[in-house]
mmCIF file of C-alpha atoms in Angstrom:
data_model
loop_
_atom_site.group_PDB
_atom_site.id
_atom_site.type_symbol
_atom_site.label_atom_id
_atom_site.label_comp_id
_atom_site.label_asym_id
_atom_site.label_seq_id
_atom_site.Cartn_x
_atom_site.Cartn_y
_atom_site.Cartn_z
ATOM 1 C CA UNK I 622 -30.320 -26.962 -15.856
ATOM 2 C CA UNK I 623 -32.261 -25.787 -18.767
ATOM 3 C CA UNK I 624 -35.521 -26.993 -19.970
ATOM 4 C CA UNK I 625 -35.601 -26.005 -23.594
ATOM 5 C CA UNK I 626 -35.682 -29.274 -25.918
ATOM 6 C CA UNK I 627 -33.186 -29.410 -28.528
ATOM 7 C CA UNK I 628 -34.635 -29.395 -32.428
ATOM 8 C CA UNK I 629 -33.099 -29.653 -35.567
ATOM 9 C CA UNK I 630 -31.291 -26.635 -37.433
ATOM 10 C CA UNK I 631 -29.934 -26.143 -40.700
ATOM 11 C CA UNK I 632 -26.153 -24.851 -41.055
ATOM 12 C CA UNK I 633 -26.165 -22.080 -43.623
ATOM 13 C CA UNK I 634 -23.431 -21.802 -45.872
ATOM 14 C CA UNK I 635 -22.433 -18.290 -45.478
ATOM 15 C CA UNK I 636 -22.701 -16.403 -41.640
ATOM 16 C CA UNK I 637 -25.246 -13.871 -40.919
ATOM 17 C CA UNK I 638 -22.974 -11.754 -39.598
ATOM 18 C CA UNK I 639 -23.468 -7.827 -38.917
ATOM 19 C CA UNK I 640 -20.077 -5.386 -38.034
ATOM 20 C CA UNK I 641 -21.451 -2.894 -35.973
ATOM 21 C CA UNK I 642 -24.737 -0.901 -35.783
ATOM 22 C CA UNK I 643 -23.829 0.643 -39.013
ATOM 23 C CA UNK I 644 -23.865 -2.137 -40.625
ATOM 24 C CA UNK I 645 -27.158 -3.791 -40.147
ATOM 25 C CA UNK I 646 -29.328 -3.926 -43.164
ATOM 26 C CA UNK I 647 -33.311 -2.847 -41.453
ATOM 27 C CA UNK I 648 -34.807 -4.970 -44.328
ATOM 28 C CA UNK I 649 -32.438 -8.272 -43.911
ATOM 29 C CA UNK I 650 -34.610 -11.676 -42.769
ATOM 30 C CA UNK I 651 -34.644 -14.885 -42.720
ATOM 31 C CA UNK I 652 -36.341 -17.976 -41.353
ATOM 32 C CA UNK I 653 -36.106 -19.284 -37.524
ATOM 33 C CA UNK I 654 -37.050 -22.291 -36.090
ATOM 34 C CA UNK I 655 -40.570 -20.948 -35.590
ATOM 35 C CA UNK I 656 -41.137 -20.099 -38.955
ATOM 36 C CA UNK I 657 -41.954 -16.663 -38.167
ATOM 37 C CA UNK I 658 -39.421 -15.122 -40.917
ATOM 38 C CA UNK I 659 -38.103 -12.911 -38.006
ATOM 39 C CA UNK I 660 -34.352 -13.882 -37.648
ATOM 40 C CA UNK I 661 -32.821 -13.175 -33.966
ATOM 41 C CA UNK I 662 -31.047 -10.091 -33.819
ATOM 42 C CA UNK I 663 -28.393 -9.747 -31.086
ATOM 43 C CA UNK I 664 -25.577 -7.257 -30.044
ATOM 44 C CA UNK I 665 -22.345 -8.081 -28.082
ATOM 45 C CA UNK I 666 -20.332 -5.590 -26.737
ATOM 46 C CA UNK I 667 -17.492 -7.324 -25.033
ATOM 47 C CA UNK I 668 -14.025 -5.818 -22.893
ATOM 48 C CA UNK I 669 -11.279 -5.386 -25.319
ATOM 49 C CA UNK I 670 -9.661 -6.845 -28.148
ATOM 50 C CA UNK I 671 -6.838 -9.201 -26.657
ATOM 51 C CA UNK I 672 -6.409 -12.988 -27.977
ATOM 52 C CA UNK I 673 -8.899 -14.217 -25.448
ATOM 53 C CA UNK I 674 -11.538 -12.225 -26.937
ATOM 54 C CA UNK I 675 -10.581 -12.724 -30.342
ATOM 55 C CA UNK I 676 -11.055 -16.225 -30.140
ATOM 56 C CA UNK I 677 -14.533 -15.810 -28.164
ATOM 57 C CA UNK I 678 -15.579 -13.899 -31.136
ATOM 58 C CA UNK I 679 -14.798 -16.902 -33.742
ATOM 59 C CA UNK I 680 -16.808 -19.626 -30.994
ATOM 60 C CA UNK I 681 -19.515 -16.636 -31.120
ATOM 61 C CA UNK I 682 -19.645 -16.551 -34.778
ATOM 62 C CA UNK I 683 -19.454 -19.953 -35.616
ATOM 63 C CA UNK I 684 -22.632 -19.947 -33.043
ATOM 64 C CA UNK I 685 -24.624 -17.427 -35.039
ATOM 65 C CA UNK I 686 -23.540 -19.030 -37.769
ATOM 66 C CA UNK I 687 -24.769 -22.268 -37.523
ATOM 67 C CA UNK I 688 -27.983 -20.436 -35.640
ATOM 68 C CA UNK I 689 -28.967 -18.374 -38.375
ATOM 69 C CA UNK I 690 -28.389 -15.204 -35.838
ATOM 70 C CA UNK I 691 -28.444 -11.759 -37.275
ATOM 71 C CA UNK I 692 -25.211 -10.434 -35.475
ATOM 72 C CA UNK I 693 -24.110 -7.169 -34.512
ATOM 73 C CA UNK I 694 -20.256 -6.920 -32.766
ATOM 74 C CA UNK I 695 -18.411 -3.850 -31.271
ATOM 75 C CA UNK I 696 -15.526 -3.997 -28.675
ATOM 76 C CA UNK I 697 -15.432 -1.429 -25.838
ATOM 77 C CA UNK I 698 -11.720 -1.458 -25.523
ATOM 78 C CA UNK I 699 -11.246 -1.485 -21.907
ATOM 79 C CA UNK I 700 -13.463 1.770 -21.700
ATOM 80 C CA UNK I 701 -16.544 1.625 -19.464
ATOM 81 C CA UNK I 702 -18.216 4.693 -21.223
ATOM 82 C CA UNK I 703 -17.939 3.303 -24.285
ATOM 83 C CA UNK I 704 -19.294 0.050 -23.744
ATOM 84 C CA UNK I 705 -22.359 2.150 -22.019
ATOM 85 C CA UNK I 706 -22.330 3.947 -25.395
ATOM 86 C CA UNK I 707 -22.703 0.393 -27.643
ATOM 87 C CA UNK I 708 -25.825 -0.757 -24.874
ATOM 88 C CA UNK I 709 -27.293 2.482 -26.074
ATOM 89 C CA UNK I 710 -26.532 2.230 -29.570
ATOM 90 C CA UNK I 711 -28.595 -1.647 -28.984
ATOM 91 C CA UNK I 712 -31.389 -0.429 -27.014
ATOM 92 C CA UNK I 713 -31.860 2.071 -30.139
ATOM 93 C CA UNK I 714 -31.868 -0.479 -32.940
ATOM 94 C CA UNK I 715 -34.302 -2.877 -31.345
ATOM 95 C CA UNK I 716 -32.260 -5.748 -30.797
ATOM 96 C CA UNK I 717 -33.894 -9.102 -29.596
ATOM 97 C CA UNK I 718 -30.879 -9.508 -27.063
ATOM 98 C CA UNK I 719 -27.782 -7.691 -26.065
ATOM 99 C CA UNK I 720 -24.924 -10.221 -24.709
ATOM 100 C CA UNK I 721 -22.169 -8.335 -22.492
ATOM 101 C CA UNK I 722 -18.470 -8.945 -21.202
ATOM 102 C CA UNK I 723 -18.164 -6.241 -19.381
ATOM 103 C CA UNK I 724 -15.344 -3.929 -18.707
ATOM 104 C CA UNK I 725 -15.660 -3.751 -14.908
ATOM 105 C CA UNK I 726 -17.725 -4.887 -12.070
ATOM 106 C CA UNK I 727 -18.637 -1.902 -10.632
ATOM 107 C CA UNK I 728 -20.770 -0.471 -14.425
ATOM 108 C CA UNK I 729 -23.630 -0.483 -16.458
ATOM 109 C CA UNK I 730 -26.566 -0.483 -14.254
ATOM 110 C CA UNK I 731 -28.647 2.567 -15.756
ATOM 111 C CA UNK I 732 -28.297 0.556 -19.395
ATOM 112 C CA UNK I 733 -28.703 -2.613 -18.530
ATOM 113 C CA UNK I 734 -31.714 -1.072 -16.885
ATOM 114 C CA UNK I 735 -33.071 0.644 -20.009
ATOM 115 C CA UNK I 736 -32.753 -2.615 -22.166
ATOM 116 C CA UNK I 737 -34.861 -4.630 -19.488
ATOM 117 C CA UNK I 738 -37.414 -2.074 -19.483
ATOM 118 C CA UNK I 739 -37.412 -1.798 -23.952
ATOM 119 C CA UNK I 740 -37.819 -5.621 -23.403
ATOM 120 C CA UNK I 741 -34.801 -6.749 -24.821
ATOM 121 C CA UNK I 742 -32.934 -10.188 -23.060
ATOM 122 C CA UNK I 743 -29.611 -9.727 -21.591
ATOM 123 C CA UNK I 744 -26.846 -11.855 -21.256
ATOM 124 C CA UNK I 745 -23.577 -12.117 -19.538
ATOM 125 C CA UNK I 746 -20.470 -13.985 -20.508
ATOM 126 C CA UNK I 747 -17.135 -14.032 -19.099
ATOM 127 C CA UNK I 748 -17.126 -11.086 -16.537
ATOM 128 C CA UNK I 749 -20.118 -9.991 -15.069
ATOM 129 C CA UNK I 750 -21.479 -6.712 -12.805
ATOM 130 C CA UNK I 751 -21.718 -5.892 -9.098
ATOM 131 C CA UNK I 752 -25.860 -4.751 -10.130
ATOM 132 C CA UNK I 753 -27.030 -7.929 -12.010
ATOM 133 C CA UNK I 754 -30.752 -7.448 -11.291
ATOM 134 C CA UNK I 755 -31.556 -6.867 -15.010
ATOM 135 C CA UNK I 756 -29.537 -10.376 -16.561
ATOM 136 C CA UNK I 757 -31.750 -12.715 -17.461
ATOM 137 C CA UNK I 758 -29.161 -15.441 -18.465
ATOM 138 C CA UNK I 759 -25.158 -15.772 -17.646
ATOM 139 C CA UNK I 760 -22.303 -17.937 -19.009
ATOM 140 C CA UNK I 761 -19.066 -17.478 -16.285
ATOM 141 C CA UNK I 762 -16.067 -18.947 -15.496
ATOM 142 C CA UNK I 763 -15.075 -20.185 -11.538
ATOM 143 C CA UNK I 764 -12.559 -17.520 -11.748
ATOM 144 C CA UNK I 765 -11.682 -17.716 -7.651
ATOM 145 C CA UNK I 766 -10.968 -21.147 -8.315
ATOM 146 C CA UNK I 767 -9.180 -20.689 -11.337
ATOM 147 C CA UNK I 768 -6.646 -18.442 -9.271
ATOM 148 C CA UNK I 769 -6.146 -21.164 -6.704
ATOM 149 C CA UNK I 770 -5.110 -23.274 -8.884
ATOM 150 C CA UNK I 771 -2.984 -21.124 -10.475
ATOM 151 C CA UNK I 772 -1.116 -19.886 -7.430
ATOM 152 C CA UNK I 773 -0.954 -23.330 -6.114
ATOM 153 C CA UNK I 774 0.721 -24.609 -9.399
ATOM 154 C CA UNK I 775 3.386 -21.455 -8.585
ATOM 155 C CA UNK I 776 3.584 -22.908 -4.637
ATOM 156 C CA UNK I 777 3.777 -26.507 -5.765
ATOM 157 C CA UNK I 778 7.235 -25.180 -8.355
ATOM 158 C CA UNK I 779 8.361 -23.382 -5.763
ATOM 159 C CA UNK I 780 7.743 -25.755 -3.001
ATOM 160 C CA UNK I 781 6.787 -22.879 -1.079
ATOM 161 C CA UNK I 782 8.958 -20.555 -0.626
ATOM 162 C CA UNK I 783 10.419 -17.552 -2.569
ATOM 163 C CA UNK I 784 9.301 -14.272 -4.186
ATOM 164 C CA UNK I 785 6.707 -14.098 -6.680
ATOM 165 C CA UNK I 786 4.329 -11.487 -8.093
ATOM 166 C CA UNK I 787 1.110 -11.404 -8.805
ATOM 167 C CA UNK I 788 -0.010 -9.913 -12.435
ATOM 168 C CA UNK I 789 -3.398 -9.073 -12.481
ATOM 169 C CA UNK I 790 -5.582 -8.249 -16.092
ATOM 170 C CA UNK I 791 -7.406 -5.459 -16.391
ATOM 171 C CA UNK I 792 -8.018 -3.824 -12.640
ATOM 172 C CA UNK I 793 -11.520 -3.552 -12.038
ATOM 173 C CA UNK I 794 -12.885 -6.309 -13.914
ATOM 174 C CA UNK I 795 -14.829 -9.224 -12.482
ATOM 175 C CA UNK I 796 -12.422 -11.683 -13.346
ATOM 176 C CA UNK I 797 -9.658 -9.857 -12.378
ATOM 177 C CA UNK I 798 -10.857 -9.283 -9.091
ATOM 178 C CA UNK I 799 -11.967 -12.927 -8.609
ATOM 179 C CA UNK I 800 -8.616 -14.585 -9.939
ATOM 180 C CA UNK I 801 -6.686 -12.190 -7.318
ATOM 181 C CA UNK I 802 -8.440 -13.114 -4.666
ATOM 182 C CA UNK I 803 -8.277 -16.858 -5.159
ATOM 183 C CA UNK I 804 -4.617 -16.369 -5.720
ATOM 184 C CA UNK I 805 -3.901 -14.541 -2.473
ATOM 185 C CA UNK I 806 -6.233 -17.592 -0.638
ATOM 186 C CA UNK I 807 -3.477 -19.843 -1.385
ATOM 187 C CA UNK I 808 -0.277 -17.563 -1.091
ATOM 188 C CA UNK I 809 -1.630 -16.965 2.168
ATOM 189 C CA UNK I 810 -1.191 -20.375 3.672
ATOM 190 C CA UNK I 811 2.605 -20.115 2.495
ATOM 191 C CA UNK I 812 4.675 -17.990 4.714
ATOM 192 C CA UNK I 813 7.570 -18.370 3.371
ATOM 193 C CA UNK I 814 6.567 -16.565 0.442
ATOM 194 C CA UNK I 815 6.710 -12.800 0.255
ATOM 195 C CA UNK I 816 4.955 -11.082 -2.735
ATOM 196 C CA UNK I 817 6.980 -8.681 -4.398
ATOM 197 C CA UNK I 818 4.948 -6.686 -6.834
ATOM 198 C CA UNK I 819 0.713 -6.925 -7.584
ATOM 199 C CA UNK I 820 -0.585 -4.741 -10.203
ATOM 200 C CA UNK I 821 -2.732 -5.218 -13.401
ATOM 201 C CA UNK I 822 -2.059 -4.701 -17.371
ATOM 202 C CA UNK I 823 -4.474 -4.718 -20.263
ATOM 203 C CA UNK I 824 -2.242 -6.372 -22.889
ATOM 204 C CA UNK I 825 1.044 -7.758 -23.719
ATOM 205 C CA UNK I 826 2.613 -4.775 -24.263
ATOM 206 C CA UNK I 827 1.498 -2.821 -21.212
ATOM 207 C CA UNK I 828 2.373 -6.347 -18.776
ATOM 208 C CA UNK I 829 5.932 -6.323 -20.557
ATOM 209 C CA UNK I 830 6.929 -2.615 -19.571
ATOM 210 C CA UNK I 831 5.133 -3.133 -16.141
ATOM 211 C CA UNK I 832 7.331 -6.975 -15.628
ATOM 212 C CA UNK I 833 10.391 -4.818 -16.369
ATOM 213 C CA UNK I 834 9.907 -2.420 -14.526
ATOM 214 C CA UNK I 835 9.618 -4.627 -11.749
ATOM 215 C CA UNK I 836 12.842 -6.589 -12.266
ATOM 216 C CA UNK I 837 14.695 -3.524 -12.593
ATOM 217 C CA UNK I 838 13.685 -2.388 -8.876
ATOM 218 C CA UNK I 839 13.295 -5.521 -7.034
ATOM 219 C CA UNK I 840 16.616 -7.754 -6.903
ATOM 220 C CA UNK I 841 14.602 -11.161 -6.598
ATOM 221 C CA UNK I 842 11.580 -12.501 -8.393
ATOM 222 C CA UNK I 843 11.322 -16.229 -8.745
ATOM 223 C CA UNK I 844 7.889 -16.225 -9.954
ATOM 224 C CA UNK I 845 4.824 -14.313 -11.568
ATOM 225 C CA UNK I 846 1.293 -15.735 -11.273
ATOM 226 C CA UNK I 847 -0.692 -14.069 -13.897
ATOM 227 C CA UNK I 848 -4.265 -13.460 -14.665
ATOM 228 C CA UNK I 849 -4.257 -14.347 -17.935
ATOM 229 C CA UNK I 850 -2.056 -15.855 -20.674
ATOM 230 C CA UNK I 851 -1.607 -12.809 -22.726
ATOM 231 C CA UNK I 852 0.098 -10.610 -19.966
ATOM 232 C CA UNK I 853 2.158 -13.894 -18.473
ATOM 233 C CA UNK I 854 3.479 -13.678 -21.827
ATOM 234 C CA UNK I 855 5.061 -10.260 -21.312
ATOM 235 C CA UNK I 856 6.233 -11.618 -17.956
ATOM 236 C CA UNK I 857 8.255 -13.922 -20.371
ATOM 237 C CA UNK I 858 9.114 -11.221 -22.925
ATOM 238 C CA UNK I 859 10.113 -8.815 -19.795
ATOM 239 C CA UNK I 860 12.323 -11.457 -18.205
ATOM 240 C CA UNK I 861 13.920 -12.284 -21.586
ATOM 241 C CA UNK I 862 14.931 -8.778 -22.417
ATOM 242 C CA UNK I 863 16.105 -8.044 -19.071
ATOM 243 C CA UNK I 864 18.388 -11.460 -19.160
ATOM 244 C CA UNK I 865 16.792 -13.211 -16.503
ATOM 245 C CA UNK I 866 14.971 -16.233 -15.692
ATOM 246 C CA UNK I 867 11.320 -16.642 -14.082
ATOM 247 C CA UNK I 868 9.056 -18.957 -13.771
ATOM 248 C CA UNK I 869 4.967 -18.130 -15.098
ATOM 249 C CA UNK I 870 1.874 -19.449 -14.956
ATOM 250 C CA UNK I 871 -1.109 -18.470 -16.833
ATOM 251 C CA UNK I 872 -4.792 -18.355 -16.856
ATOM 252 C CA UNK I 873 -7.318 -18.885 -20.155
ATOM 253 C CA UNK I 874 -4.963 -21.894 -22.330
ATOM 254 C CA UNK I 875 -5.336 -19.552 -24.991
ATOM 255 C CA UNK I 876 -3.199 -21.071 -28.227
ATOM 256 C CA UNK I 877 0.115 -18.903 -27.412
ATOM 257 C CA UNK I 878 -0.708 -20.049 -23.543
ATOM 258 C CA UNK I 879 -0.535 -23.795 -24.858
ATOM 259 C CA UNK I 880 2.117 -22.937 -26.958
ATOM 260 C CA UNK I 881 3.763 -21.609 -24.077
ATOM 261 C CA UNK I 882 3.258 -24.831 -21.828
ATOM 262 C CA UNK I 883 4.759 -27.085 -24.727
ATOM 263 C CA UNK I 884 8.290 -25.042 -24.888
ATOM 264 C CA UNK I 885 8.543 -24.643 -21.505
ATOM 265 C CA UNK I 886 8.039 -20.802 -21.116
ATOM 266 C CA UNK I 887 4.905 -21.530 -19.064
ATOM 267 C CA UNK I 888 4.430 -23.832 -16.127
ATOM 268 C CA UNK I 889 0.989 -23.842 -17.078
ATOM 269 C CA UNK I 890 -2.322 -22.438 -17.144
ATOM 270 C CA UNK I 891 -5.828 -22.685 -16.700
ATOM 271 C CA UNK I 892 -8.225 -24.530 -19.455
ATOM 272 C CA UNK I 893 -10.838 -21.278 -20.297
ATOM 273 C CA UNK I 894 -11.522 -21.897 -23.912
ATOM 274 C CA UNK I 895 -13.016 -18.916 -25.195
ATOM 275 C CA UNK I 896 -14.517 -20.066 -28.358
ATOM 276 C CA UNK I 897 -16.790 -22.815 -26.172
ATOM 277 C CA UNK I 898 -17.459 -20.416 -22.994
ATOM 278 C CA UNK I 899 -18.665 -17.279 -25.434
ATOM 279 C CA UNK I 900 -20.882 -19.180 -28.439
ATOM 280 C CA UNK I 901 -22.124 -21.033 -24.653
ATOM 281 C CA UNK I 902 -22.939 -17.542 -23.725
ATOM 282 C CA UNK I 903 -24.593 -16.226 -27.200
ATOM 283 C CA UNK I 904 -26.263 -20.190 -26.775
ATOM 284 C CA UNK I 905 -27.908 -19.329 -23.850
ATOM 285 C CA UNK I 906 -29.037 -15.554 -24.818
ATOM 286 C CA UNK I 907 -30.280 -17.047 -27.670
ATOM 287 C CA UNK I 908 -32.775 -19.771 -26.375
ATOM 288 C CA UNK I 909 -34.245 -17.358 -23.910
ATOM 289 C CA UNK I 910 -34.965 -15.237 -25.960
ATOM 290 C CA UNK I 911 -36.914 -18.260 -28.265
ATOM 291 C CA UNK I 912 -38.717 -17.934 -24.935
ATOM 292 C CA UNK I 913 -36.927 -21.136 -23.388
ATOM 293 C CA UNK I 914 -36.631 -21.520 -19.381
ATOM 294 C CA UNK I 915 -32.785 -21.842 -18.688
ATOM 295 C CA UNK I 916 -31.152 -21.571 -15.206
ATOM 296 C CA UNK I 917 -30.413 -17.714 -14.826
ATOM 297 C CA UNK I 918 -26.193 -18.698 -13.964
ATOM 298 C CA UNK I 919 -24.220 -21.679 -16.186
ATOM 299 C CA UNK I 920 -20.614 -21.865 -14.204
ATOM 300 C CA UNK I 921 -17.671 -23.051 -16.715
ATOM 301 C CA UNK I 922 -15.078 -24.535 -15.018
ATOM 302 C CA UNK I 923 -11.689 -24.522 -15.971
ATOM 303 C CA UNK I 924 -9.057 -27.868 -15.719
ATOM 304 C CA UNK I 925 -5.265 -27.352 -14.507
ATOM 305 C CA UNK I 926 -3.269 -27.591 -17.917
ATOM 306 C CA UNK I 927 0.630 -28.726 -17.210
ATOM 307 C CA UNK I 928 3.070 -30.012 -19.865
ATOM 308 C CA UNK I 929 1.848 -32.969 -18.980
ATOM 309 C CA UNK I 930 -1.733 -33.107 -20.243
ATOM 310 C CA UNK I 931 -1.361 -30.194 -22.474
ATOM 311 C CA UNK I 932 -1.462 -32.415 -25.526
ATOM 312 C CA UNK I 933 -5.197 -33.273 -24.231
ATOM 313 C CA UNK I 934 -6.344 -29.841 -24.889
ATOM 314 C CA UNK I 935 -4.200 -28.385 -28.095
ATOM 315 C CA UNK I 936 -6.204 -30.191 -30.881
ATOM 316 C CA UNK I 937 -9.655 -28.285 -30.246
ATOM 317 C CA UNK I 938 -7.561 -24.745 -29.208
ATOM 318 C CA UNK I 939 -5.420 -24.959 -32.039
ATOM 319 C CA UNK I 940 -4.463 -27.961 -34.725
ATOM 320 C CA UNK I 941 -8.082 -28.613 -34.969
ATOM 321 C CA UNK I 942 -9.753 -26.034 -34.328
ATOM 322 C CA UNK I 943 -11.426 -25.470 -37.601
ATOM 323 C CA UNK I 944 -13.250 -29.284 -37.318
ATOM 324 C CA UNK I 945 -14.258 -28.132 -33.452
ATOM 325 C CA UNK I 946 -15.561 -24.476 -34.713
ATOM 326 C CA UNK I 947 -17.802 -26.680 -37.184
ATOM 327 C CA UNK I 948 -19.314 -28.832 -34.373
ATOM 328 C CA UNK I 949 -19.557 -26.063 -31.588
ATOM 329 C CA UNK I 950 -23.182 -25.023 -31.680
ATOM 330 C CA UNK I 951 -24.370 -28.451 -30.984
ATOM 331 C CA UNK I 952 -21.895 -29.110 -28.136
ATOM 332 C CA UNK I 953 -22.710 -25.746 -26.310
ATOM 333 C CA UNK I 954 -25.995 -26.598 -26.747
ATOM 334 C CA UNK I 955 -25.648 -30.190 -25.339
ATOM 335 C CA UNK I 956 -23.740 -28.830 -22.359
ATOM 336 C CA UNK I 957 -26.474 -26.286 -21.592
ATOM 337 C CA UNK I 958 -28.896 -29.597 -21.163
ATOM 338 C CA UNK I 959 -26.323 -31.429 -19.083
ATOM 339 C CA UNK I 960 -24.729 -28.378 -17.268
ATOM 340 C CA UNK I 961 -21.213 -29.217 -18.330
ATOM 341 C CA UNK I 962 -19.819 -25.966 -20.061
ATOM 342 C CA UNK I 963 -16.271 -27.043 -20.838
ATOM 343 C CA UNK I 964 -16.678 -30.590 -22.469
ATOM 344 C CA UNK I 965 -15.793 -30.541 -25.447
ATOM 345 C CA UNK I 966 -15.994 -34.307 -26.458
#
């Protein structure tokens, strides 16, 4: 658990918020917590641009908001050079701290490298990298779990049995990887279910033309277990425009996923809220680099959402989540004390 002791901080009226490297005014400060008149300067380059990241990037700035964090944002978009590129870019302008959802597991080691060596703190949120030698701090989801449940909500509509296919996010990313593999733990105590079709999509768009595909060659698919609620949503799309009916379950509870849940499109999905799990991840860069002693891993771990509890979860996702974005830098910051990354209360 972490050590640091919570103090009191002011909530500024307007976000100290920095678009890119470009951006960044050299001569901009303001006052910290240790009255140094240094304000914290910290980079994220995260994965892509898809809803789940869009609403990290609100929990993120709320975060810096509330923090008084000098923030600089870019978005690799699903390209592994580039997101090398924006480390660079980071390393160059002297950031305090670079936080990172990376593109894929198997990247990044020669720049994470650099930035440990140029002193600057790194953090990981959401995905992380086969070489994590240089991370000093790491908010992630239970992503193998995450798939279990997921494929076990499929098995459990199904009662077992039938064809299904398994839509994976981005290939090569952590989570990706993870949430197959927990799915294909459960379909594999079900014999009597054959899967179809496996294969990943970036977006909505992509997963629609990829789900059609699919039901135009294969004469039988009674369900799709997807990685994430963005692409299960062109499973829906793709079955809709091809006439047919499937069944879909999701991963994240992003506001379309819960959406989704409530009119029945979805069986259900997995609670990941990204505005909590990325400002918990910008939390915890932060306070190590105020030279606080956190644990080096904080797991978030994500609740089953059905139509029947869905209600439990929609006011901080989406009718409230203007009241919850106001509140969210002390709650990540409690949870980082009491190790519980996905209360929200």
């Amino acid at each position: 658990m972490a050590t640091f002791k919570p103090r009191a901080y002011a909530v500024i009226g307007t976000a100290a918020l920095v678009l890119g490297i470009a951006g960044c005014a050299s001569g901009d400060t303001g006052a910290t917590s240790d009255g140094s008149g240094e304000r914290v300067r910290i980079g994220v380059t995260v994965y892509g641009q898809d809803n789940f990241a869009a609403q990290g990037r609100e929990g993120i700035e709320a975060y810096a908001e509330a923090r008084d964090i000098e923030l600089l944002w870019n978005s690799a978009d699903g390209d592994v050079a580039t997101q090398a590129n924006q480390i660079d870019q980071y390393i160059n302008a002297g950031v305090d701290g670079i936080l990172v959802a990376p593109v894929q597991f198997d990247s990044l080691a020669p720049q994470l490298a650099a930035a440990k060596e140029a002193g600057i703190k790194i953090g990981f949120v959401n995905a992380t990298v086969q070489d994590d030698s240089s991370v000093d701090v790491a908010v992630l989801p239970d992503n193998v779990a995450a798939g279990r449940q997921a494929a076990q909500m499929m098995m459990d509509h199904l009662g077992g049995e039938g064809k299904v296919a398994i839509l994976q996010c981005l290939l090569g990313a952590s989570y990706e990887i993870q949430r197959t593999q927990g799915m294909e733990e459960v379909l594999a105590d079900y014999p009597e279910v054959e899967v179809v079709a496996k294969d990943g999509a970036p977006n909505i768009a992509e997963a629609t033309e990829k789900v059609k595909n699919w039901m135009t060659a294969i004469p039988q698919i009674d369900g799709v277990i997807a990685c994430g609620d963005e692409i299960g949503l062109g499973a829906v799309q793709a079955a809709t425009e091809s006439g047919k009916t499937v069944a879909v379950v999701g991963v994240d509870a992003t506001e379309d996923g819960l959406n989704a849940i409530k009119d029945g499109r979805f069986i259900g999905s997995q609670m990941q809220h990204a505005r909590t799990e990325f400002a918990a991840g910008l939390a915890a860069l932060y306070h190590v680099v105020e030279g606080e002693t956190l644990d080096k891993l904080y797991t978030y771990t994500m609740a089953p959402v059905t139509s029947e509890n869905v209600d439990d979860f929609y006011g901080n996702v989406v009718s409230d989540k203007d009241q919850f974005l106001a509140r969210i830098a002390d709650v990540v910051d409690r949870n980082l004390e009491s190790g519980k990354l996905e209360d929200e209360s």
